[in-house]
PDB file of C-alpha atoms and ligand atoms in Angstrom:
ATOM      1  CA  MET A   1     -18.737 -16.218  12.248  1.00 45.00           C
ATOM      2  CA  SER A   2     -17.645 -13.272  10.524  1.00 65.00           C
ATOM      3  CA  ASN A   3     -17.008 -13.590   6.846  1.00 92.00           C
ATOM      4  CA  LYS A   4     -15.022 -10.256   6.800  1.00 97.00           C
ATOM      5  CA  ALA A   5     -12.080 -10.451   4.290  1.00 98.00           C
ATOM      6  CA  LYS A   6      -9.157 -10.317   6.546  1.00 98.00           C
ATOM      7  CA  ILE A   7      -6.531  -7.740   5.272  1.00 98.00           C
ATOM      8  CA  ALA A   8      -2.860  -6.554   6.390  1.00 99.00           C
ATOM      9  CA  VAL A   9      -1.534  -2.818   5.285  1.00 99.00           C
ATOM     10  CA  PHE A  10       2.024  -2.547   4.856  1.00 99.00           C
ATOM     11  CA  ALA A  11       3.488   1.108   5.347  1.00 98.00           C
ATOM     12  CA  SER A  12       6.249   3.012   6.166  1.00 98.00           C
ATOM     13  CA  GLY A  13       5.278   6.816   6.275  1.00 98.00           C
ATOM     14  CA  VAL A  14       2.234   8.848   7.201  1.00 98.00           C
ATOM     15  CA  GLY A  15       0.030   6.071   6.579  1.00 98.00           C
ATOM     16  CA  SER A  16      -2.902   7.802   4.798  1.00 98.00           C
ATOM     17  CA  ASN A  17      -4.059   4.942   2.702  1.00 98.00           C
ATOM     18  CA  PHE A  18      -4.326   2.786   6.021  1.00 99.00           C
ATOM     19  CA  ASP A  19      -6.285   5.495   7.450  1.00 98.00           C
ATOM     20  CA  ALA A  20      -8.679   5.466   4.151  1.00 98.00           C
ATOM     21  CA  ILE A  21      -9.004   1.298   4.183  1.00 99.00           C
ATOM     22  CA  ALA A  22      -9.089   0.889   8.313  1.00 98.00           C
ATOM     23  CA  SER A  23     -11.779   4.002   8.083  1.00 98.00           C
ATOM     24  CA  ALA A  24     -13.742   2.437   5.303  1.00 98.00           C
ATOM     25  CA  CYS A  25     -13.583  -0.990   7.050  1.00 98.00           C
ATOM     26  CA  LYS A  26     -14.585   0.544  10.031  1.00 98.00           C
ATOM     27  CA  ARG A  27     -17.711   2.482   8.554  1.00 98.00           C
ATOM     28  CA  GLY A  28     -18.620  -0.685   7.025  1.00 97.00           C
ATOM     29  CA  GLU A  29     -17.894   0.202   3.452  1.00 97.00           C
ATOM     30  CA  LEU A  30     -15.724  -2.563   3.030  1.00 98.00           C
ATOM     31  CA  ASN A  31     -16.688  -6.248   4.408  1.00 98.00           C
ATOM     32  CA  ALA A  32     -13.364  -6.096   5.870  1.00 98.00           C
ATOM     33  CA  GLU A  33     -10.733  -5.858   8.535  1.00 98.00           C
ATOM     34  CA  VAL A  34      -7.481  -4.779   8.801  1.00 98.00           C
ATOM     35  CA  LEU A  35      -5.817  -7.125  11.409  1.00 98.00           C
ATOM     36  CA  LEU A  36      -2.257  -6.244  10.839  1.00 99.00           C
ATOM     37  CA  VAL A  37      -0.207  -3.204  10.056  1.00 99.00           C
ATOM     38  CA  VAL A  38       3.609  -3.825   9.026  1.00 99.00           C
ATOM     39  CA  CYS A  39       6.146  -0.937   9.334  1.00 98.00           C
ATOM     40  CA  ASP A  40       9.716  -1.048   8.694  1.00 98.00           C
ATOM     41  CA  LYS A  41      10.067   2.057  10.288  1.00 98.00           C
ATOM     42  CA  PRO A  42       9.141   1.743  14.029  1.00 97.00           C
ATOM     43  CA  GLN A  43       9.181   5.945  14.386  1.00 98.00           C
ATOM     44  CA  ALA A  44       6.684   6.176  11.740  1.00 98.00           C
ATOM     45  CA  GLU A  45       3.399   7.872  11.999  1.00 98.00           C
ATOM     46  CA  VAL A  46       1.381   4.768  10.794  1.00 98.00           C
ATOM     47  CA  VAL A  47       2.252   3.137  14.002  1.00 98.00           C
ATOM     48  CA  ASN A  48       0.320   5.415  15.978  1.00 98.00           C
ATOM     49  CA  LYS A  49      -2.453   5.429  13.534  1.00 98.00           C
ATOM     50  CA  ALA A  50      -2.658   1.743  13.986  1.00 98.00           C
ATOM     51  CA  LYS A  51      -2.819   2.436  17.659  1.00 98.00           C
ATOM     52  CA  GLN A  52      -5.484   4.231  17.507  1.00 98.00           C
ATOM     53  CA  TYR A  53      -7.654   1.916  15.507  1.00 98.00           C
ATOM     54  CA  ASP A  54      -6.386  -0.726  18.237  1.00 98.00           C
ATOM     55  CA  ILE A  55      -4.791  -2.686  15.242  1.00 98.00           C
ATOM     56  CA  GLU A  56      -1.700  -4.901  15.630  1.00 98.00           C
ATOM     57  CA  CYS A  57       1.109  -3.625  14.451  1.00 98.00           C
ATOM     58  CA  PHE A  58       4.211  -5.450  13.479  1.00 98.00           C
ATOM     59  CA  SER A  59       7.151  -2.667  13.378  1.00 98.00           C
ATOM     60  CA  PHE A  60      10.632  -3.910  13.260  1.00 98.00           C
ATOM     61  CA  ASN A  61      14.048  -2.361  12.057  1.00 98.00           C
ATOM     62  CA  PRO A  62      15.561  -4.511   8.977  1.00 98.00           C
ATOM     63  CA  LYS A  63      19.173  -3.789  10.551  1.00 98.00           C
ATOM     64  CA  ASP A  64      18.030  -5.930  13.704  1.00 98.00           C
ATOM     65  CA  TYR A  65      17.750  -9.189  10.962  1.00 98.00           C
ATOM     66  CA  ALA A  66      20.775 -10.893   9.147  1.00 98.00           C
ATOM     67  CA  SER A  67      18.692 -10.594   5.699  1.00 98.00           C
ATOM     68  CA  LYS A  68      15.253  -9.891   4.110  1.00 98.00           C
ATOM     69  CA  SER A  69      14.288 -13.237   4.090  1.00 98.00           C
ATOM     70  CA  ASP A  70      14.784 -13.331   8.093  1.00 98.00           C
ATOM     71  CA  TYR A  71      12.671 -10.602   8.462  1.00 98.00           C
ATOM     72  CA  GLU A  72       9.986 -11.388   5.453  1.00 98.00           C
ATOM     73  CA  CYS A  73      10.004 -14.942   7.675  1.00 98.00           C
ATOM     74  CA  GLU A  74       8.630 -13.336  10.449  1.00 98.00           C
ATOM     75  CA  ILE A  75       6.120 -11.261   8.694  1.00 98.00           C
ATOM     76  CA  VAL A  76       4.717 -14.378   6.692  1.00 98.00           C
ATOM     77  CA  ALA A  77       4.195 -16.057   9.799  1.00 98.00           C
ATOM     78  CA  ARG A  78       2.289 -13.013  11.589  1.00 98.00           C
ATOM     79  CA  LEU A  79       0.138 -13.017   8.314  1.00 98.00           C
ATOM     80  CA  ASP A  80      -0.313 -16.501   8.629  1.00 98.00           C
ATOM     81  CA  ALA A  81      -1.186 -16.728  11.918  1.00 98.00           C
ATOM     82  CA  LEU A  82      -3.963 -13.910  11.676  1.00 98.00           C
ATOM     83  CA  GLY A  83      -5.298 -15.812   8.303  1.00 98.00           C
ATOM     84  CA  ILE A  84      -4.410 -12.759   6.166  1.00 98.00           C
ATOM     85  CA  GLU A  85      -5.995 -13.145   2.495  1.00 98.00           C
ATOM     86  CA  LEU A  86      -4.957  -9.738   0.882  1.00 98.00           C
ATOM     87  CA  VAL A  87      -1.863  -7.570   1.556  1.00 99.00           C
ATOM     88  CA  CYS A  88      -2.251  -4.215   0.833  1.00 99.00           C
ATOM     89  CA  LEU A  89       1.194  -2.421   0.405  1.00 98.00           C
ATOM     90  CA  ALA A  90       0.586   1.462   0.632  1.00 98.00           C
ATOM     91  CA  GLY A  91       3.428   3.388   0.780  1.00 98.00           C
ATOM     92  CA  TYR A  92       5.455   0.105   1.886  1.00 98.00           C
ATOM     93  CA  MET A  93       9.065   1.799   0.958  1.00 96.00           C
ATOM     94  CA  ARG A  94      11.049  -1.911   0.437  1.00 96.00           C
ATOM     95  CA  ILE A  95      11.011  -4.536  -2.174  1.00 95.00           C
ATOM     96  CA  VAL A  96       9.203  -7.448  -1.924  1.00 97.00           C
ATOM     97  CA  GLY A  97      11.583 -10.293  -1.289  1.00 98.00           C
ATOM     98  CA  ASP A  98      11.114 -14.042  -2.306  1.00 98.00           C
ATOM     99  CA  THR A  99      10.066 -15.288   0.875  1.00 98.00           C
ATOM    100  CA  LEU A 100       7.025 -13.207   1.041  1.00 98.00           C
ATOM    101  CA  LEU A 101       6.379 -13.096  -2.583  1.00 98.00           C
ATOM    102  CA  ASN A 102       6.363 -16.828  -2.570  1.00 98.00           C
ATOM    103  CA  ALA A 103       4.075 -17.484   0.155  1.00 98.00           C
ATOM    104  CA  TYR A 104       1.813 -14.346  -0.919  1.00 98.00           C
ATOM    105  CA  GLU A 105       1.802 -14.104  -4.712  1.00 92.00           C
ATOM    106  CA  GLY A 106      -1.592 -13.301  -6.090  1.00 96.00           C
ATOM    107  CA  ARG A 107      -2.601 -11.986  -2.999  1.00 98.00           C
ATOM    108  CA  ILE A 108      -0.419  -8.592  -2.683  1.00 98.00           C
ATOM    109  CA  ILE A 109      -1.359  -5.521  -4.222  1.00 98.00           C
ATOM    110  CA  ASN A 110       0.514  -1.923  -4.028  1.00 98.00           C
ATOM    111  CA  ILE A 111      -0.679   1.690  -5.186  1.00 98.00           C
ATOM    112  CA  HIS A 112       1.901   3.702  -6.883  1.00 98.00           C
ATOM    113  CA  PRO A 113       1.427   7.233  -7.269  1.00 98.00           C
ATOM    114  CA  SER A 114       1.550   7.516 -11.490  1.00 98.00           C
ATOM    115  CA  LEU A 115       0.172   5.806 -14.556  1.00 98.00           C
ATOM    116  CA  LEU A 116       2.200   2.849 -14.839  1.00 98.00           C
ATOM    117  CA  PRO A 117       4.298   1.762 -16.667  1.00 98.00           C
ATOM    118  CA  ALA A 118       5.467   4.880 -16.625  1.00 98.00           C
ATOM    119  CA  PHE A 119       7.548   6.432 -13.674  1.00 98.00           C
ATOM    120  CA  ARG A 120       8.402   3.458 -11.919  1.00 98.00           C
ATOM    121  CA  GLY A 121      10.146   3.139  -8.749  1.00 96.00           C
ATOM    122  CA  ALA A 122      11.035   5.970  -6.021  1.00 95.00           C
ATOM    123  CA  ASN A 123       9.695   9.818  -6.663  1.00 97.00           C
ATOM    124  CA  ALA A 124       7.459   9.111  -9.284  1.00 98.00           C
ATOM    125  CA  VAL A 125       5.179  12.094  -8.705  1.00 98.00           C
ATOM    126  CA  GLU A 126       8.621  14.081  -9.291  1.00 98.00           C
ATOM    127  CA  GLN A 127       9.754  12.152 -12.278  1.00 98.00           C
ATOM    128  CA  ALA A 128       6.570  12.925 -13.941  1.00 98.00           C
ATOM    129  CA  LEU A 129       6.942  16.792 -13.101  1.00 98.00           C
ATOM    130  CA  GLU A 130      10.458  16.735 -14.350  1.00 98.00           C
ATOM    131  CA  TYR A 131       9.052  14.721 -17.832  1.00 98.00           C
ATOM    132  CA  GLY A 132       6.813  17.825 -17.875  1.00 98.00           C
ATOM    133  CA  VAL A 133       3.383  15.518 -18.447  1.00 98.00           C
ATOM    134  CA  LYS A 134       0.003  17.248 -17.915  1.00 98.00           C
ATOM    135  CA  VAL A 135      -1.718  14.141 -16.903  1.00 98.00           C
ATOM    136  CA  PHE A 136      -1.015  12.420 -13.795  1.00 98.00           C
ATOM    137  CA  GLY A 137      -2.329   9.661 -11.906  1.00 98.00           C
ATOM    138  CA  VAL A 138      -2.014   6.302  -9.786  1.00 98.00           C
ATOM    139  CA  THR A 139      -1.969   2.911 -10.528  1.00 98.00           C
ATOM    140  CA  ILE A 140      -3.044  -0.234  -8.069  1.00 98.00           C
ATOM    141  CA  HIS A 141      -1.207  -3.282  -9.299  1.00 98.00           C
ATOM    142  CA  TYR A 142      -0.239  -6.959  -8.030  1.00 98.00           C
ATOM    143  CA  VAL A 143       2.916  -7.296  -6.846  1.00 98.00           C
ATOM    144  CA  ASP A 144       5.643  -9.768  -8.347  1.00 96.00           C
ATOM    145  CA  SER A 145       9.599  -9.934  -8.255  1.00 94.00           C
ATOM    146  CA  SER A 146       9.675  -6.755 -10.828  1.00 94.00           C
ATOM    147  CA  LEU A 147       9.743  -3.107  -9.718  1.00 94.00           C
ATOM    148  CA  ASP A 148       6.319  -1.918 -10.150  1.00 96.00           C
ATOM    149  CA  GLY A 149       5.384  -4.151 -12.890  1.00 96.00           C
ATOM    150  CA  GLY A 150       2.889  -6.494 -11.766  1.00 97.00           C
ATOM    151  CA  LYS A 151      -0.449  -6.988 -13.376  1.00 98.00           C
ATOM    152  CA  ILE A 152      -2.330  -3.638 -13.498  1.00 98.00           C
ATOM    153  CA  ILE A 153      -6.156  -3.864 -11.332  1.00 98.00           C
ATOM    154  CA  ALA A 154      -7.135  -0.397 -11.732  1.00 98.00           C
ATOM    155  CA  GLN A 155      -5.924   3.380 -12.573  1.00 98.00           C
ATOM    156  CA  ARG A 156      -7.443   6.724 -12.392  1.00 98.00           C
ATOM    157  CA  ALA A 157      -5.868   9.849 -13.938  1.00 98.00           C
ATOM    158  CA  PHE A 158      -6.030  13.425 -13.153  1.00 98.00           C
ATOM    159  CA  ASP A 159      -5.184  17.029 -15.214  1.00 98.00           C
ATOM    160  CA  TYR A 160      -2.980  18.967 -13.480  1.00 98.00           C
ATOM    161  CA  GLU A 161      -0.783  21.702 -15.515  1.00 97.00           C
ATOM    162  CA  GLY A 162       1.625  23.541 -12.652  1.00 97.00           C
ATOM    163  CA  ASP A 163       4.910  22.493 -11.251  1.00 97.00           C
ATOM    164  CA  SER A 164       4.209  21.915  -7.927  1.00 98.00           C
ATOM    165  CA  ALA A 165       5.120  18.251  -6.292  1.00 98.00           C
ATOM    166  CA  GLU A 166       3.332  19.105  -2.877  1.00 98.00           C
ATOM    167  CA  GLU A 167       0.067  19.991  -5.044  1.00 98.00           C
ATOM    168  CA  VAL A 168       0.334  16.852  -7.270  1.00 98.00           C
ATOM    169  CA  HIS A 169       0.852  14.625  -4.352  1.00 98.00           C
ATOM    170  CA  ARG A 170      -2.385  16.689  -2.457  1.00 98.00           C
ATOM    171  CA  ILE A 171      -4.553  15.969  -4.970  1.00 98.00           C
ATOM    172  CA  GLY A 172      -3.367  12.446  -5.973  1.00 98.00           C
ATOM    173  CA  HIS A 173      -3.400  11.295  -2.308  1.00 98.00           C
ATOM    174  CA  ALA A 174      -7.359  12.057  -2.507  1.00 98.00           C
ATOM    175  CA  VAL A 175      -7.351   9.855  -5.772  1.00 98.00           C
ATOM    176  CA  GLU A 176      -5.687   7.224  -4.097  1.00 98.00           C
ATOM    177  CA  HIS A 177      -7.537   6.978  -1.126  1.00 98.00           C
ATOM    178  CA  LYS A 178     -10.753   6.531  -2.988  1.00 98.00           C
ATOM    179  CA  LEU A 179      -9.401   4.145  -5.621  1.00 99.00           C
ATOM    180  CA  TYR A 180      -7.699   1.829  -3.312  1.00 99.00           C
ATOM    181  CA  VAL A 181     -11.092   1.432  -1.448  1.00 98.00           C
ATOM    182  CA  GLU A 182     -13.206   0.996  -4.749  1.00 98.00           C
ATOM    183  CA  THR A 183     -10.717  -1.724  -5.593  1.00 98.00           C
ATOM    184  CA  ILE A 184     -10.216  -3.736  -2.417  1.00 98.00           C
ATOM    185  CA  LYS A 185     -14.335  -3.831  -2.870  1.00 98.00           C
ATOM    186  CA  LYS A 186     -13.893  -5.216  -5.826  1.00 98.00           C
ATOM    187  CA  ILE A 187     -11.364  -7.785  -4.972  1.00 98.00           C
ATOM    188  CA  ILE A 188     -13.006  -8.963  -2.299  1.00 98.00           C
ATOM    189  CA  ASN A 189     -16.382  -9.312  -3.691  1.00 93.00           C
ATOM    190  CA  ARG A 190     -15.145 -11.692  -6.681  1.00 86.00           C
TER     191      ARG A 190
HETATM  192  C1  GRF B   1       1.514   7.032  -1.751  1.00 54.50           C
HETATM  193  O1  GRF B   1       0.934   7.854  -2.864  1.00 54.50           O
HETATM  194  C2  GRF B   1       1.311   5.730  -2.535  1.00 54.50           C
HETATM  195  O2  GRF B   1       1.141   6.137  -3.766  1.00 54.50           O
HETATM  196  C3  GRF B   1       3.059   5.509  -2.717  1.00 54.50           C
HETATM  197  O3  GRF B   1       3.214   6.002  -1.218  1.00 54.50           O
HETATM  198  C4  GRF B   1       2.411   7.305  -0.749  1.00 54.50           C
HETATM  199  C5  GRF B   1       2.052   6.689   0.635  1.00 54.50           C
HETATM  200  O4  GRF B   1       1.148   7.680   1.307  1.00 54.50           O
HETATM  201  N1  GRF B   1       3.392   4.269  -2.628  1.00 54.50           N
HETATM  202  P1  GRF B   1       0.216   7.246   2.705  1.00 54.50           P
HETATM  203  O5  GRF B   1       1.870   7.004   3.755  1.00 54.50           O
HETATM  204  O6  GRF B   1      -0.706   6.249   2.545  1.00 54.50           O
HETATM  205  O7  GRF B   1       0.183   8.836   2.846  1.00 54.50           O
END
C-alpha cells in the first residue's frame, strides 16, 4: 500500500505552482501524489498541465451552479472520494466558502504573493509596488474564513528596488515554487 500523502491542487490560471508540486511528487522529492486538480476556469492553462501529468482534473464553470455551496458540495464529494489529505490553493481566484471550509478546515493551505498581513487580496504585487516597498515576499498560510488572514505557516522575503510588476512576479514565482514544495514536505512529514 502506498503511504504517499494525497494532495489536491486548486488553481485558476497558469498553474506554475501546480507544476512545481506535481513535478516534486514525480521526482520523489515529495512523498506525496497530486490526485486531483480543481479549476474554476475550464480554459485555464492549468487544465492542460494536469492532462500532461495524467492527473484527474475537475474543471467547472461556477455559473453552471445555483450557488457557491452547490459547486463546493461537488468539490467536497470529489475530495472525499479520493481520500484527499491536503488541499493546496495555488492561484485559485475564489474565496473558499463554508461548505468546503467546514469539511476541510485545517487541511487547506494557500500561497499568497506578499508578506502577509501586508497586501491582502488581489493584485498584491501591484499593491506593494504602489506602496513603494523594497522588500517583497511570499506567504503560505492556512485558509480560514478571512481574506488571506489564516495562520501563517511559512514566509520568504526578497529585495527588489525597481518598478516592474513583471519582474517581481518572475522573481516571486521562483521563490514560491521552492517554498511551496518545502512547506508541503514539512506538513506531510509531521
Ligand atoms: C501565484 O503568484 C500565487 O501566489 C497567487 O497566484 C499565483 C498563481 O500562479 N495566489 P501560478 O498559476 O501557480 O503560476
